[in-house]
Amino acid sequence: MSPHLLAAPLLAGQRRALARAITLVESTRPQDEASAQELLTELAPQGGRSIRIGLTGVPGVGKSTFIEALGLWLAERGHRVAVLAVDPSSVRTGGSIMGDKTRMPGLSVHPQAFIRPSPSGGTLGGVARRTREAMTLCEAAGYDVILVETVGVGQSETQVAGMTDLFVLLTLPNAGDELQGIKRGIMELCDLAVVNKADTDPKAANRAQSQLTAALSLLTSHAAEWHPRALQVSALTGKGIEGFWEAVQQFRGEVDLSARRRSQTAAWFDELLREAVWKAFAAGRAEELAAAREQVQAGQQTPVQMVRQLIP
Ligand code: GDP
């Protein structure tokens, strides 16, 4: 098979080729899908040398300020930083609020940074898949730090935690009240909890850090490969950014990331397969399935009996 037209310029790190390749994987046209999958297969051996960091937190916690500060700090030290987003509101509205260039004014014009807003439209699963593929493309183009942002609402955190090496929860100094609001599920996903805006109330930030440390240790077994940690930063002043990066390096040293990625890939494959099997099964049978559902609701057959009847 001849090499994909975009492969060479992308591997050479050309931003236009990267942007076009991402547009290709985001396309829903069938002929584009085949071409995109060929490109991804060709580039697959180039992946794996980056660190993928997922970030979540409620709107206003300071995600874009933090990404801007961390991204510029890393770029100054020779890293190439890509910022992607999984934004569930883009699924609902067809527009995207995240990854907006005005939110990261310095990073968006930095030659060593690449910012791409959330793909819009389709299901959350579809948006997550396209972000996953965009990550592979960014890695092939030489970006060694990939930041994937999501808003702290619902399923998107699970998706982002499932596609990144390390998952970060950003919180505020008034975590005492906030802790109640942080869903246990999100605490269970996070490898680092970061109290942002520590400059606004240093005492409260200390307290929040201790509370988070205690909460995280309750959720982690002693035998775990990594014990999630709580840190504090001020994205606005840059204080704590270096400490954050040190924690990331420590995490990289202690956790077997290639094993993590392999199991993430397997889980993703299973998810795609489940989706495809369901689609293939349900195609053209909407009425039949609706009737079956009604029969089960009316108690004419048990759900188990009905499933056995549909799939002997
Ligand atoms: P996002 O919605 O999570 O992306 O939050 P933003 O990054 O847009 O930040 C929301 C507001 O908080 C902005 O006005 C920021 O300037 C401010 N902010 C972010 N980080 C800090 C911080 O560390 N200290 C202070 N004092 N303000 C901050």
mmCIF file of C-alpha atoms and ligand atoms in Angstrom:
data_model
loop_
_atom_site.group_PDB
_atom_site.id
_atom_site.type_symbol
_atom_site.label_atom_id
_atom_site.label_comp_id
_atom_site.label_asym_id
_atom_site.label_seq_id
_atom_site.Cartn_x
_atom_site.Cartn_y
_atom_site.Cartn_z
ATOM 1 C CA MET A 1 0.000 0.000 0.000
ATOM 2 C CA SER A 2 1.367 3.446 -0.860
ATOM 3 C CA PRO A 3 2.088 5.747 2.065
ATOM 4 C CA HIS A 4 -0.643 8.194 3.043
ATOM 5 C CA LEU A 5 -0.124 11.669 1.567
ATOM 6 C CA LEU A 6 -0.294 13.304 4.987
ATOM 7 C CA ALA A 7 2.108 10.897 6.719
ATOM 8 C CA ALA A 8 5.442 12.450 5.734
ATOM 9 C CA PRO A 9 4.581 16.112 6.391
ATOM 10 C CA LEU A 10 2.894 15.112 9.646
ATOM 11 C CA LEU A 11 5.921 13.149 10.829
ATOM 12 C CA ALA A 12 8.040 16.177 9.916
ATOM 13 C CA GLY A 13 5.927 18.117 12.417
ATOM 14 C CA GLN A 14 4.101 20.362 9.947
ATOM 15 C CA ARG A 15 1.149 21.925 11.745
ATOM 16 C CA ARG A 16 -0.994 22.217 8.632
ATOM 17 C CA ALA A 17 -0.623 18.510 7.948
ATOM 18 C CA LEU A 18 -1.523 17.764 11.567
ATOM 19 C CA ALA A 19 -4.586 20.010 11.418
ATOM 20 C CA ARG A 20 -5.699 18.396 8.143
ATOM 21 C CA ALA A 21 -5.135 14.902 9.535
ATOM 22 C CA ILE A 22 -7.295 15.711 12.567
ATOM 23 C CA THR A 23 -10.016 17.061 10.267
ATOM 24 C CA LEU A 24 -9.791 13.765 8.385
ATOM 25 C CA VAL A 25 -10.282 11.636 11.533
ATOM 26 C CA GLU A 26 -13.141 13.912 12.597
ATOM 27 C CA SER A 27 -14.933 13.452 9.287
ATOM 28 C CA THR A 28 -17.980 11.203 9.265
ATOM 29 C CA ARG A 29 -17.816 10.479 5.510
ATOM 30 C CA PRO A 30 -17.219 6.753 4.914
ATOM 31 C CA GLN A 31 -14.424 7.297 2.364
ATOM 32 C CA ASP A 32 -12.638 9.588 4.837
ATOM 33 C CA GLU A 33 -12.905 6.965 7.560
ATOM 34 C CA ALA A 34 -11.009 4.406 5.497
ATOM 35 C CA SER A 35 -8.309 6.940 4.659
ATOM 36 C CA ALA A 36 -8.067 8.086 8.294
ATOM 37 C CA GLN A 37 -7.709 4.529 9.568
ATOM 38 C CA GLU A 38 -4.937 3.845 7.032
ATOM 39 C CA LEU A 39 -3.088 6.934 8.197
ATOM 40 C CA LEU A 40 -3.490 5.945 11.864
ATOM 41 C CA THR A 41 -2.172 2.436 11.171
ATOM 42 C CA GLU A 42 0.817 3.883 9.374
ATOM 43 C CA LEU A 43 1.564 6.256 12.244
ATOM 44 C CA ALA A 44 0.874 3.837 15.098
ATOM 45 C CA PRO A 45 4.546 2.857 15.632
ATOM 46 C CA GLN A 46 5.330 6.543 16.287
ATOM 47 C CA GLY A 47 3.118 6.717 19.358
ATOM 48 C CA GLY A 48 3.965 5.944 22.959
ATOM 49 C CA ARG A 49 6.741 8.421 23.583
ATOM 50 C CA SER A 50 4.552 11.118 25.002
ATOM 51 C CA ILE A 51 2.778 11.634 28.291
ATOM 52 C CA ARG A 52 -0.998 12.015 28.065
ATOM 53 C CA ILE A 53 -2.527 14.022 30.869
ATOM 54 C CA GLY A 54 -6.295 14.296 31.385
ATOM 55 C CA LEU A 55 -7.677 17.311 33.276
ATOM 56 C CA THR A 56 -11.084 17.898 34.743
ATOM 57 C CA GLY A 57 -12.781 20.383 37.072
ATOM 58 C CA VAL A 58 -15.914 22.488 37.240
ATOM 59 C CA PRO A 59 -16.159 25.548 34.977
ATOM 60 C CA GLY A 60 -14.277 28.439 36.587
ATOM 61 C CA VAL A 61 -11.857 26.271 38.582
ATOM 62 C CA GLY A 62 -9.065 27.501 36.314
ATOM 63 C CA LYS A 63 -8.480 24.751 33.775
ATOM 64 C CA SER A 64 -7.548 27.030 30.908
ATOM 65 C CA THR A 65 -5.396 29.241 33.138
ATOM 66 C CA PHE A 66 -3.619 26.126 34.437
ATOM 67 C CA ILE A 67 -3.103 24.696 30.939
ATOM 68 C CA GLU A 68 -1.787 28.044 29.719
ATOM 69 C CA ALA A 69 0.671 28.284 32.662
ATOM 70 C CA LEU A 70 1.819 24.665 32.503
ATOM 71 C CA GLY A 71 1.992 24.661 28.713
ATOM 72 C CA LEU A 72 4.144 27.803 28.535
ATOM 73 C CA TRP A 73 6.387 26.537 31.357
ATOM 74 C CA LEU A 74 6.917 23.263 29.472
ATOM 75 C CA ALA A 75 7.453 24.957 26.112
ATOM 76 C CA GLU A 76 10.177 27.113 27.665
ATOM 77 C CA ARG A 77 11.898 23.882 28.667
ATOM 78 C CA GLY A 78 11.840 22.474 25.145
ATOM 79 C CA HIS A 79 8.659 20.420 25.285
ATOM 80 C CA ARG A 80 6.061 20.442 22.543
ATOM 81 C CA VAL A 81 2.566 20.640 23.978
ATOM 82 C CA ALA A 82 -0.751 19.670 22.389
ATOM 83 C CA VAL A 83 -4.075 20.617 23.979
ATOM 84 C CA LEU A 84 -7.215 18.699 23.062
ATOM 85 C CA ALA A 85 -10.677 18.614 24.598
ATOM 86 C CA VAL A 86 -13.633 16.340 25.173
ATOM 87 C CA ASP A 87 -16.552 18.665 25.641
ATOM 88 C CA PRO A 88 -19.939 17.026 26.150
ATOM 89 C CA SER A 89 -21.730 20.333 25.562
ATOM 90 C CA SER A 90 -20.418 20.260 22.005
ATOM 91 C CA VAL A 91 -22.329 16.985 21.617
ATOM 92 C CA ARG A 92 -25.536 18.697 22.641
ATOM 93 C CA THR A 93 -25.162 22.029 20.904
ATOM 94 C CA GLY A 94 -22.984 21.198 17.931
ATOM 95 C CA GLY A 95 -20.710 24.075 18.969
ATOM 96 C CA SER A 96 -17.649 23.966 21.154
ATOM 97 C CA ILE A 97 -16.708 26.144 24.078
ATOM 98 C CA MET A 98 -13.504 24.351 24.920
ATOM 99 C CA GLY A 99 -10.052 24.661 23.464
ATOM 100 C CA ASP A 100 -11.114 28.137 22.387
ATOM 101 C CA LYS A 101 -7.967 30.039 21.530
ATOM 102 C CA THR A 102 -8.967 33.116 23.459
ATOM 103 C CA ARG A 103 -8.843 31.062 26.635
ATOM 104 C CA MET A 104 -5.112 30.391 26.213
ATOM 105 C CA PRO A 105 -3.761 33.492 24.532
ATOM 106 C CA GLY A 106 -0.042 32.786 25.034
ATOM 107 C CA LEU A 107 -0.080 29.095 24.281
ATOM 108 C CA SER A 108 -2.317 29.402 21.223
ATOM 109 C CA VAL A 109 0.309 31.462 19.371
ATOM 110 C CA HIS A 110 3.333 29.581 20.697
ATOM 111 C CA PRO A 111 5.286 27.759 17.962
ATOM 112 C CA GLN A 112 5.767 24.703 20.195
ATOM 113 C CA ALA A 113 2.092 24.370 21.075
ATOM 114 C CA PHE A 114 -0.918 23.039 19.205
ATOM 115 C CA ILE A 115 -4.473 23.653 20.431
ATOM 116 C CA ARG A 116 -7.493 21.946 18.978
ATOM 117 C CA PRO A 117 -11.074 22.441 20.191
ATOM 118 C CA SER A 118 -13.347 19.531 20.958
ATOM 119 C CA PRO A 119 -14.812 17.775 17.948
ATOM 120 C CA SER A 120 -18.509 18.611 17.889
ATOM 121 C CA GLY A 121 -21.602 16.627 17.085
ATOM 122 C CA GLY A 122 -22.285 12.940 17.381
ATOM 123 C CA THR A 123 -22.334 10.916 20.573
ATOM 124 C CA LEU A 124 -19.966 11.358 23.510
ATOM 125 C CA GLY A 125 -18.403 8.036 22.482
ATOM 126 C CA GLY A 126 -17.836 9.439 19.002
ATOM 127 C CA VAL A 127 -16.291 12.657 20.325
ATOM 128 C CA ALA A 128 -14.034 10.626 22.626
ATOM 129 C CA ARG A 129 -12.943 8.356 19.798
ATOM 130 C CA ARG A 130 -11.990 11.304 17.596
ATOM 131 C CA THR A 131 -10.035 12.885 20.451
ATOM 132 C CA ARG A 132 -8.234 9.588 21.018
ATOM 133 C CA GLU A 133 -7.247 9.465 17.362
ATOM 134 C CA ALA A 134 -6.211 13.128 17.378
ATOM 135 C CA MET A 135 -3.885 12.272 20.275
ATOM 136 C CA THR A 136 -2.140 9.622 18.183
ATOM 137 C CA LEU A 137 -1.692 12.153 15.384
ATOM 138 C CA CYS A 138 -0.247 14.774 17.760
ATOM 139 C CA GLU A 139 2.243 12.240 19.083
ATOM 140 C CA ALA A 140 3.341 11.312 15.577
ATOM 141 C CA ALA A 141 3.842 15.025 14.857
ATOM 142 C CA GLY A 142 6.289 15.202 17.751
ATOM 143 C CA TYR A 143 4.179 16.594 20.596
ATOM 144 C CA ASP A 144 5.518 14.974 23.766
ATOM 145 C CA VAL A 145 2.996 16.360 26.247
ATOM 146 C CA ILE A 146 -0.686 15.916 25.404
ATOM 147 C CA LEU A 147 -3.210 17.669 27.643
ATOM 148 C CA VAL A 148 -6.833 16.573 27.308
ATOM 149 C CA GLU A 149 -9.364 18.792 29.001
ATOM 150 C CA THR A 150 -12.922 17.992 29.999
ATOM 151 C CA VAL A 151 -15.629 19.781 31.977
ATOM 152 C CA GLY A 152 -16.557 18.153 35.277
ATOM 153 C CA VAL A 153 -19.915 16.786 34.264
ATOM 154 C CA GLY A 154 -20.926 13.167 33.897
ATOM 155 C CA GLN A 155 -19.478 10.527 31.641
ATOM 156 C CA SER A 156 -16.814 12.554 29.884
ATOM 157 C CA GLU A 157 -14.336 12.161 32.786
ATOM 158 C CA THR A 158 -14.504 8.395 32.531
ATOM 159 C CA GLN A 159 -13.821 8.672 28.806
ATOM 160 C CA VAL A 160 -10.849 10.978 29.295
ATOM 161 C CA ALA A 161 -9.421 8.948 32.209
ATOM 162 C CA GLY A 162 -9.684 5.919 29.922
ATOM 163 C CA MET A 163 -7.531 7.499 27.217
ATOM 164 C CA THR A 164 -4.826 9.245 29.266
ATOM 165 C CA ASP A 165 -1.807 8.079 31.291
ATOM 166 C CA LEU A 166 -2.536 10.323 34.222
ATOM 167 C CA PHE A 167 -5.774 11.959 35.302
ATOM 168 C CA VAL A 168 -5.867 15.249 37.193
ATOM 169 C CA LEU A 169 -8.760 16.758 39.139
ATOM 170 C CA LEU A 170 -8.582 20.528 39.662
ATOM 171 C CA THR A 171 -10.444 21.846 42.716
ATOM 172 C CA LEU A 172 -10.771 25.080 44.687
ATOM 173 C CA PRO A 173 -9.490 26.043 48.154
ATOM 174 C CA ASN A 174 -12.977 25.816 49.657
ATOM 175 C CA ALA A 175 -12.888 22.062 49.095
ATOM 176 C CA GLY A 176 -14.518 21.484 52.500
ATOM 177 C CA ASP A 177 -17.847 22.401 50.995
ATOM 178 C CA GLU A 178 -16.770 21.304 47.602
ATOM 179 C CA LEU A 179 -15.693 17.803 48.627
ATOM 180 C CA GLN A 180 -19.362 16.974 49.144
ATOM 181 C CA GLY A 181 -19.973 17.948 45.570
ATOM 182 C CA ILE A 182 -17.070 16.046 44.053
ATOM 183 C CA LYS A 183 -18.433 12.763 42.966
ATOM 184 C CA ARG A 184 -16.694 9.800 44.520
ATOM 185 C CA GLY A 185 -16.383 8.332 41.044
ATOM 186 C CA ILE A 186 -14.157 11.200 39.942
ATOM 187 C CA MET A 187 -11.959 10.905 43.032
ATOM 188 C CA GLU A 188 -11.492 7.245 42.172
ATOM 189 C CA LEU A 189 -10.294 8.122 38.689
ATOM 190 C CA CYS A 190 -7.767 10.757 39.666
ATOM 191 C CA ASP A 191 -4.007 10.276 40.064
ATOM 192 C CA LEU A 192 -3.379 13.847 41.176
ATOM 193 C CA ALA A 193 -5.790 16.259 42.850
ATOM 194 C CA VAL A 194 -4.729 19.868 42.488
ATOM 195 C CA VAL A 195 -6.065 22.718 44.599
ATOM 196 C CA ASN A 196 -5.892 25.730 42.279
ATOM 197 C CA LYS A 197 -6.133 29.429 43.241
ATOM 198 C CA ALA A 198 -4.065 28.739 46.383
ATOM 199 C CA ASP A 199 -3.076 32.438 46.238
ATOM 200 C CA THR A 200 -6.623 33.536 47.076
ATOM 201 C CA ASP A 201 -6.683 31.861 50.503
ATOM 202 C CA PRO A 202 -3.482 30.024 51.518
ATOM 203 C CA LYS A 203 -4.964 28.700 54.770
ATOM 204 C CA ALA A 204 -8.011 27.272 53.060
ATOM 205 C CA ALA A 205 -5.755 25.803 50.368
ATOM 206 C CA ASN A 206 -3.693 23.964 53.016
ATOM 207 C CA ARG A 207 -6.844 22.641 54.601
ATOM 208 C CA ALA A 208 -8.234 21.529 51.238
ATOM 209 C CA GLN A 209 -4.976 19.785 50.403
ATOM 210 C CA SER A 210 -5.075 17.803 53.685
ATOM 211 C CA GLN A 211 -8.718 16.885 53.196
ATOM 212 C CA LEU A 212 -8.065 15.685 49.675
ATOM 213 C CA THR A 213 -5.005 13.717 50.800
ATOM 214 C CA ALA A 214 -7.122 11.968 53.437
ATOM 215 C CA ALA A 215 -9.966 11.290 51.020
ATOM 216 C CA LEU A 216 -7.610 9.896 48.384
ATOM 217 C CA SER A 217 -5.827 7.601 50.811
ATOM 218 C CA LEU A 218 -9.173 6.074 51.815
ATOM 219 C CA LEU A 219 -9.820 5.206 48.196
ATOM 220 C CA THR A 220 -6.418 3.638 47.480
ATOM 221 C CA SER A 221 -5.213 0.238 48.524
ATOM 222 C CA HIS A 222 -1.744 -0.029 50.088
ATOM 223 C CA ALA A 223 -0.643 -2.385 47.360
ATOM 224 C CA ALA A 224 -1.477 0.106 44.610
ATOM 225 C CA GLU A 225 1.237 0.947 42.110
ATOM 226 C CA TRP A 226 0.634 4.650 42.698
ATOM 227 C CA HIS A 227 -0.825 6.511 45.651
ATOM 228 C CA PRO A 228 -2.799 9.505 44.340
ATOM 229 C CA ARG A 229 -1.519 12.767 45.752
ATOM 230 C CA ALA A 230 -2.962 16.191 46.473
ATOM 231 C CA LEU A 231 -1.022 19.332 45.547
ATOM 232 C CA GLN A 232 -1.697 23.038 45.488
ATOM 233 C CA VAL A 233 -0.938 25.572 42.789
ATOM 234 C CA SER A 234 -1.726 29.026 41.631
ATOM 235 C CA ALA A 235 -2.200 28.897 37.903
ATOM 236 C CA LEU A 236 -2.366 32.692 37.883
ATOM 237 C CA THR A 237 1.052 33.290 39.488
ATOM 238 C CA GLY A 238 2.662 30.042 38.327
ATOM 239 C CA LYS A 239 3.462 28.962 41.869
ATOM 240 C CA GLY A 240 3.393 25.180 42.206
ATOM 241 C CA ILE A 241 3.627 24.457 38.472
ATOM 242 C CA GLU A 242 7.128 23.077 38.877
ATOM 243 C CA GLY A 243 5.992 20.860 41.780
ATOM 244 C CA PHE A 244 3.143 19.604 39.625
ATOM 245 C CA TRP A 245 5.568 18.604 36.889
ATOM 246 C CA GLU A 246 7.809 16.861 39.430
ATOM 247 C CA ALA A 247 4.807 14.796 40.558
ATOM 248 C CA VAL A 248 4.123 13.890 36.916
ATOM 249 C CA GLN A 249 7.726 12.723 36.525
ATOM 250 C CA GLN A 250 7.463 10.663 39.690
ATOM 251 C CA PHE A 251 4.269 9.090 38.410
ATOM 252 C CA ARG A 252 6.001 8.237 35.146
ATOM 253 C CA GLY A 253 8.806 6.578 37.042
ATOM 254 C CA GLU A 254 6.555 4.456 39.233
ATOM 255 C CA VAL A 255 3.678 3.416 36.986
ATOM 256 C CA ASP A 256 3.931 0.932 34.125
ATOM 257 C CA LEU A 257 2.400 3.182 31.491
ATOM 258 C CA SER A 258 2.718 0.760 28.614
ATOM 259 C CA ALA A 259 0.645 -1.779 30.568
ATOM 260 C CA ARG A 260 -1.922 0.942 31.301
ATOM 261 C CA ARG A 261 -2.134 1.873 27.622
ATOM 262 C CA ARG A 262 -2.469 -1.749 26.544
ATOM 263 C CA SER A 263 -5.400 -2.330 28.870
ATOM 264 C CA GLN A 264 -6.981 0.977 27.801
ATOM 265 C CA THR A 265 -6.707 -0.092 24.156
ATOM 266 C CA ALA A 266 -8.291 -3.455 24.952
ATOM 267 C CA ALA A 267 -11.146 -1.777 26.847
ATOM 268 C CA TRP A 268 -11.680 0.636 23.976
ATOM 269 C CA PHE A 269 -11.755 -2.204 21.450
ATOM 270 C CA ASP A 270 -14.364 -4.002 23.572
ATOM 271 C CA GLU A 271 -16.443 -0.830 23.722
ATOM 272 C CA LEU A 272 -16.322 -0.314 19.953
ATOM 273 C CA LEU A 273 -17.167 -3.961 19.403
ATOM 274 C CA ARG A 274 -20.143 -3.797 21.779
ATOM 275 C CA GLU A 275 -21.402 -0.719 19.977
ATOM 276 C CA ALA A 276 -20.946 -2.287 16.535
ATOM 277 C CA VAL A 277 -22.599 -5.549 17.533
ATOM 278 C CA TRP A 278 -25.580 -3.678 18.950
ATOM 279 C CA LYS A 279 -25.866 -1.508 15.820
ATOM 280 C CA ALA A 280 -25.696 -4.540 13.543
ATOM 281 C CA PHE A 281 -28.290 -6.357 15.635
ATOM 282 C CA ALA A 282 -30.729 -3.464 15.957
ATOM 283 C CA ALA A 283 -30.477 -2.219 12.374
ATOM 284 C CA GLY A 284 -33.920 -2.258 10.716
ATOM 285 C CA ARG A 285 -35.572 -3.875 13.758
ATOM 286 C CA ALA A 286 -36.812 -0.807 15.626
ATOM 287 C CA GLU A 287 -40.476 -1.890 15.518
ATOM 288 C CA GLU A 288 -39.778 -5.486 16.423
ATOM 289 C CA LEU A 289 -37.651 -4.408 19.394
ATOM 290 C CA ALA A 290 -40.237 -1.859 20.538
ATOM 291 C CA ALA A 291 -42.897 -4.577 20.472
ATOM 292 C CA ALA A 292 -40.637 -6.932 22.418
ATOM 293 C CA ARG A 293 -39.995 -4.218 25.003
ATOM 294 C CA GLU A 294 -43.757 -3.692 25.393
ATOM 295 C CA GLN A 295 -44.385 -7.388 25.887
ATOM 296 C CA VAL A 296 -41.753 -7.469 28.614
ATOM 297 C CA GLN A 297 -43.238 -4.371 30.256
ATOM 298 C CA ALA A 298 -46.706 -5.931 30.159
ATOM 299 C CA GLY A 299 -45.328 -9.014 31.879
ATOM 300 C CA GLN A 300 -46.201 -11.331 28.994
ATOM 301 C CA GLN A 301 -42.653 -12.665 29.022
ATOM 302 C CA THR A 302 -39.763 -12.149 31.394
ATOM 303 C CA PRO A 303 -36.815 -10.102 30.062
ATOM 304 C CA VAL A 304 -34.663 -13.243 30.128
ATOM 305 C CA GLN A 305 -37.184 -15.209 28.076
ATOM 306 C CA MET A 306 -37.476 -12.409 25.542
ATOM 307 C CA VAL A 307 -33.720 -12.085 25.090
ATOM 308 C CA ARG A 308 -33.461 -15.868 24.608
ATOM 309 C CA GLN A 309 -36.165 -15.617 21.988
ATOM 310 C CA LEU A 310 -34.388 -12.824 20.115
ATOM 311 C CA ILE A 311 -30.924 -14.375 20.423
ATOM 312 C CA PRO A 312 -31.329 -18.123 20.730
HETATM 313 P P1 GDP B 1 -11.983 27.206 33.506
HETATM 314 O O1 GDP B 1 -13.420 27.516 33.239
HETATM 315 O O2 GDP B 1 -11.849 26.028 34.429
HETATM 316 O O3 GDP B 1 -11.172 27.053 32.272
HETATM 317 O O4 GDP B 1 -11.404 28.461 34.348
HETATM 318 P P2 GDP B 1 -10.487 29.689 33.853
HETATM 319 O O5 GDP B 1 -9.105 29.237 33.592
HETATM 320 O O6 GDP B 1 -11.200 30.384 32.757
HETATM 321 O O7 GDP B 1 -10.458 30.581 35.174
HETATM 322 C C1 GDP B 1 -11.612 31.188 35.723
HETATM 323 C C2 GDP B 1 -11.211 32.455 36.438
HETATM 324 O O8 GDP B 1 -10.361 32.158 37.557
HETATM 325 C C3 GDP B 1 -10.435 33.427 35.565
HETATM 326 O O9 GDP B 1 -10.861 34.725 35.856
HETATM 327 C C4 GDP B 1 -8.989 33.233 36.010
HETATM 328 O O10 GDP B 1 -8.206 34.380 35.847
HETATM 329 C C5 GDP B 1 -9.155 32.894 37.477
HETATM 330 N N1 GDP B 1 -8.036 32.047 37.976
HETATM 331 C C6 GDP B 1 -7.583 30.904 37.423
HETATM 332 N N2 GDP B 1 -6.566 30.403 38.145
HETATM 333 C C7 GDP B 1 -6.362 31.250 39.172
HETATM 334 C C8 GDP B 1 -5.451 31.273 40.277
HETATM 335 O O11 GDP B 1 -4.581 30.409 40.466
HETATM 336 N N3 GDP B 1 -5.568 32.318 41.166
HETATM 337 C C9 GDP B 1 -6.502 33.290 41.001
HETATM 338 N N4 GDP B 1 -6.538 34.280 41.911
HETATM 339 N N5 GDP B 1 -7.378 33.297 39.980
HETATM 340 C C10 GDP B 1 -7.309 32.304 39.071
#
